């Protein structure tokens, strides 16, 4: 029986630099950004293909909602626990393994008998979401290493812009490809996108131990016992609770998600009941919003160089909330289309403000746990909002619920403006 010794910090890699030869900050971030842009595109093609496929197989709204349940369940089953292991494993290796595993899982619905097609789709969605619980916090850890602190806002702008572009293109080509070629094409596109992402990650070069900031304590393996995992998880919770910047940002995010969840749940009903338009027009409405978010992300990337991230985040939420209140009282589709484009511009600035705060406040050794804790809390609040919207939507007009959701978003912006303090110098080692 060995004596337990405290985990020691790994040797930190040299500070990354901005390379003016690369449009995307530097060589490493260029590979990461391009790989993720292609992967995001594949994700949206895949998700829209599956929704159409499930409805075609079942003609049931309940079956379609099962896709969303399969997607959200791993967030709560794994949640912060995944962050513990991300903080103990090599971040790039974790991402590559996740991508390669998801590449295989994306093809699962194609290789099973027709009688098992629906369960295979649910299983595929569940496993892809479960693997993403490891991938996403690991990606944040890699960003801390390959992007200079002062360029985190620019990196978030580029990432958000490519994500918004995927929102516009993915859902637009997914259903047509399904009806033109068949469901297999969406699965293959997603599998290929995961392979491209993995190859892009393998091209990243980081010297030293930067991609694995914590060495395993002597006499312990990477998994550790349950007691050790729970103790390390508690460290992540305590760090969020004791770090005022992160605690206030978490409260801000929970208020915002309480408002945003009801919007996501009832948007298509709003199109039908309030705008008196066909639900077919829901797609163009979302596409226009994606274009607005794309422009907003680009603009926020320029502003974040002059505006503190906390003010960019809070201001974006305030403007988005006020815009949604105005949007809620529209009665024609054309007016809603124009307003949705305008209010989506500040929506593009939310992640650009949030990401630098998270990455520049959290020690590298705690990145996995901290992000997993915050993300799990946000998704839980969002699901609560969806449930409340579904309940109150039975007897409260949908536009009133939208207005309340917008007011909560605006309130989160006001709260953040006055409560989120300036960021302290980021500690690189675990406290």
PDB file of C-alpha atoms in Angstrom, residues 46 49-68 70-71 105 108-127 178 183:
ATOM      1  CA  UNK A  46     -26.730  14.856 -38.582  1.00  0.00           C
ATOM      2  CA  UNK A  49     -31.391  14.359 -40.534  1.00  0.00           C
ATOM      3  CA  UNK A  50     -32.161  12.278 -37.454  1.00  0.00           C
ATOM      4  CA  UNK A  51     -35.178  14.390 -36.494  1.00  0.00           C
ATOM      5  CA  UNK A  52     -36.675  13.950 -39.972  1.00  0.00           C
ATOM      6  CA  UNK A  53     -35.746  10.256 -39.980  1.00  0.00           C
ATOM      7  CA  UNK A  54     -37.339   9.562 -36.593  1.00  0.00           C
ATOM      8  CA  UNK A  55     -40.544  11.357 -37.565  1.00  0.00           C
ATOM      9  CA  UNK A  56     -40.661   9.425 -40.853  1.00  0.00           C
ATOM     10  CA  UNK A  57     -40.233   6.126 -38.999  1.00  0.00           C
ATOM     11  CA  UNK A  58     -42.699   6.836 -36.199  1.00  0.00           C
ATOM     12  CA  UNK A  59     -44.965   9.759 -37.204  1.00  0.00           C
ATOM     13  CA  UNK A  60     -44.902  10.557 -33.497  1.00  0.00           C
ATOM     14  CA  UNK A  61     -43.990  13.775 -31.725  1.00  0.00           C
ATOM     15  CA  UNK A  62     -43.156  11.689 -28.660  1.00  0.00           C
ATOM     16  CA  UNK A  63     -40.596   9.701 -30.637  1.00  0.00           C
ATOM     17  CA  UNK A  64     -39.031  12.922 -31.888  1.00  0.00           C
ATOM     18  CA  UNK A  65     -38.812  14.279 -28.341  1.00  0.00           C
ATOM     19  CA  UNK A  66     -36.989  11.054 -27.457  1.00  0.00           C
ATOM     20  CA  UNK A  67     -34.059  12.309 -29.545  1.00  0.00           C
ATOM     21  CA  UNK A  68     -33.792  15.380 -27.327  1.00  0.00           C
ATOM     22  CA  UNK A  70     -31.217  11.031 -25.437  1.00  0.00           C
ATOM     23  CA  UNK A  71     -29.153  14.137 -26.149  1.00  0.00           C
ATOM     24  CA  UNK A 105     -21.129   5.761 -33.264  1.00  0.00           C
ATOM     25  CA  UNK A 108     -24.564   2.917 -35.864  1.00  0.00           C
ATOM     26  CA  UNK A 109     -28.082   3.598 -37.277  1.00  0.00           C
ATOM     27  CA  UNK A 110     -26.895   2.387 -40.688  1.00  0.00           C
ATOM     28  CA  UNK A 111     -25.631  -1.047 -39.641  1.00  0.00           C
ATOM     29  CA  UNK A 112     -28.543  -2.383 -37.580  1.00  0.00           C
ATOM     30  CA  UNK A 113     -31.638  -4.216 -38.867  1.00  0.00           C
ATOM     31  CA  UNK A 114     -34.656  -2.086 -39.750  1.00  0.00           C
ATOM     32  CA  UNK A 115     -36.518  -3.329 -36.662  1.00  0.00           C
ATOM     33  CA  UNK A 116     -33.807  -1.817 -34.427  1.00  0.00           C
ATOM     34  CA  UNK A 117     -33.415   1.434 -36.328  1.00  0.00           C
ATOM     35  CA  UNK A 118     -35.191   3.683 -33.822  1.00  0.00           C
ATOM     36  CA  UNK A 119     -33.370   2.309 -30.734  1.00  0.00           C
ATOM     37  CA  UNK A 120     -30.095   2.601 -32.663  1.00  0.00           C
ATOM     38  CA  UNK A 121     -30.761   6.279 -33.394  1.00  0.00           C
ATOM     39  CA  UNK A 122     -31.453   6.984 -29.701  1.00  0.00           C
ATOM     40  CA  UNK A 123     -28.327   5.056 -28.708  1.00  0.00           C
ATOM     41  CA  UNK A 124     -26.229   6.939 -31.238  1.00  0.00           C
ATOM     42  CA  UNK A 125     -27.459  10.325 -30.020  1.00  0.00           C
ATOM     43  CA  UNK A 126     -26.916   9.323 -26.384  1.00  0.00           C
ATOM     44  CA  UNK A 127     -23.346   8.088 -26.940  1.00  0.00           C
ATOM     45  CA  UNK A 178     -32.371  13.204 -46.636  1.00  0.00           C
ATOM     46  CA  UNK A 183     -30.747   9.130 -44.351  1.00  0.00           C
TER      47      UNK A 183
END
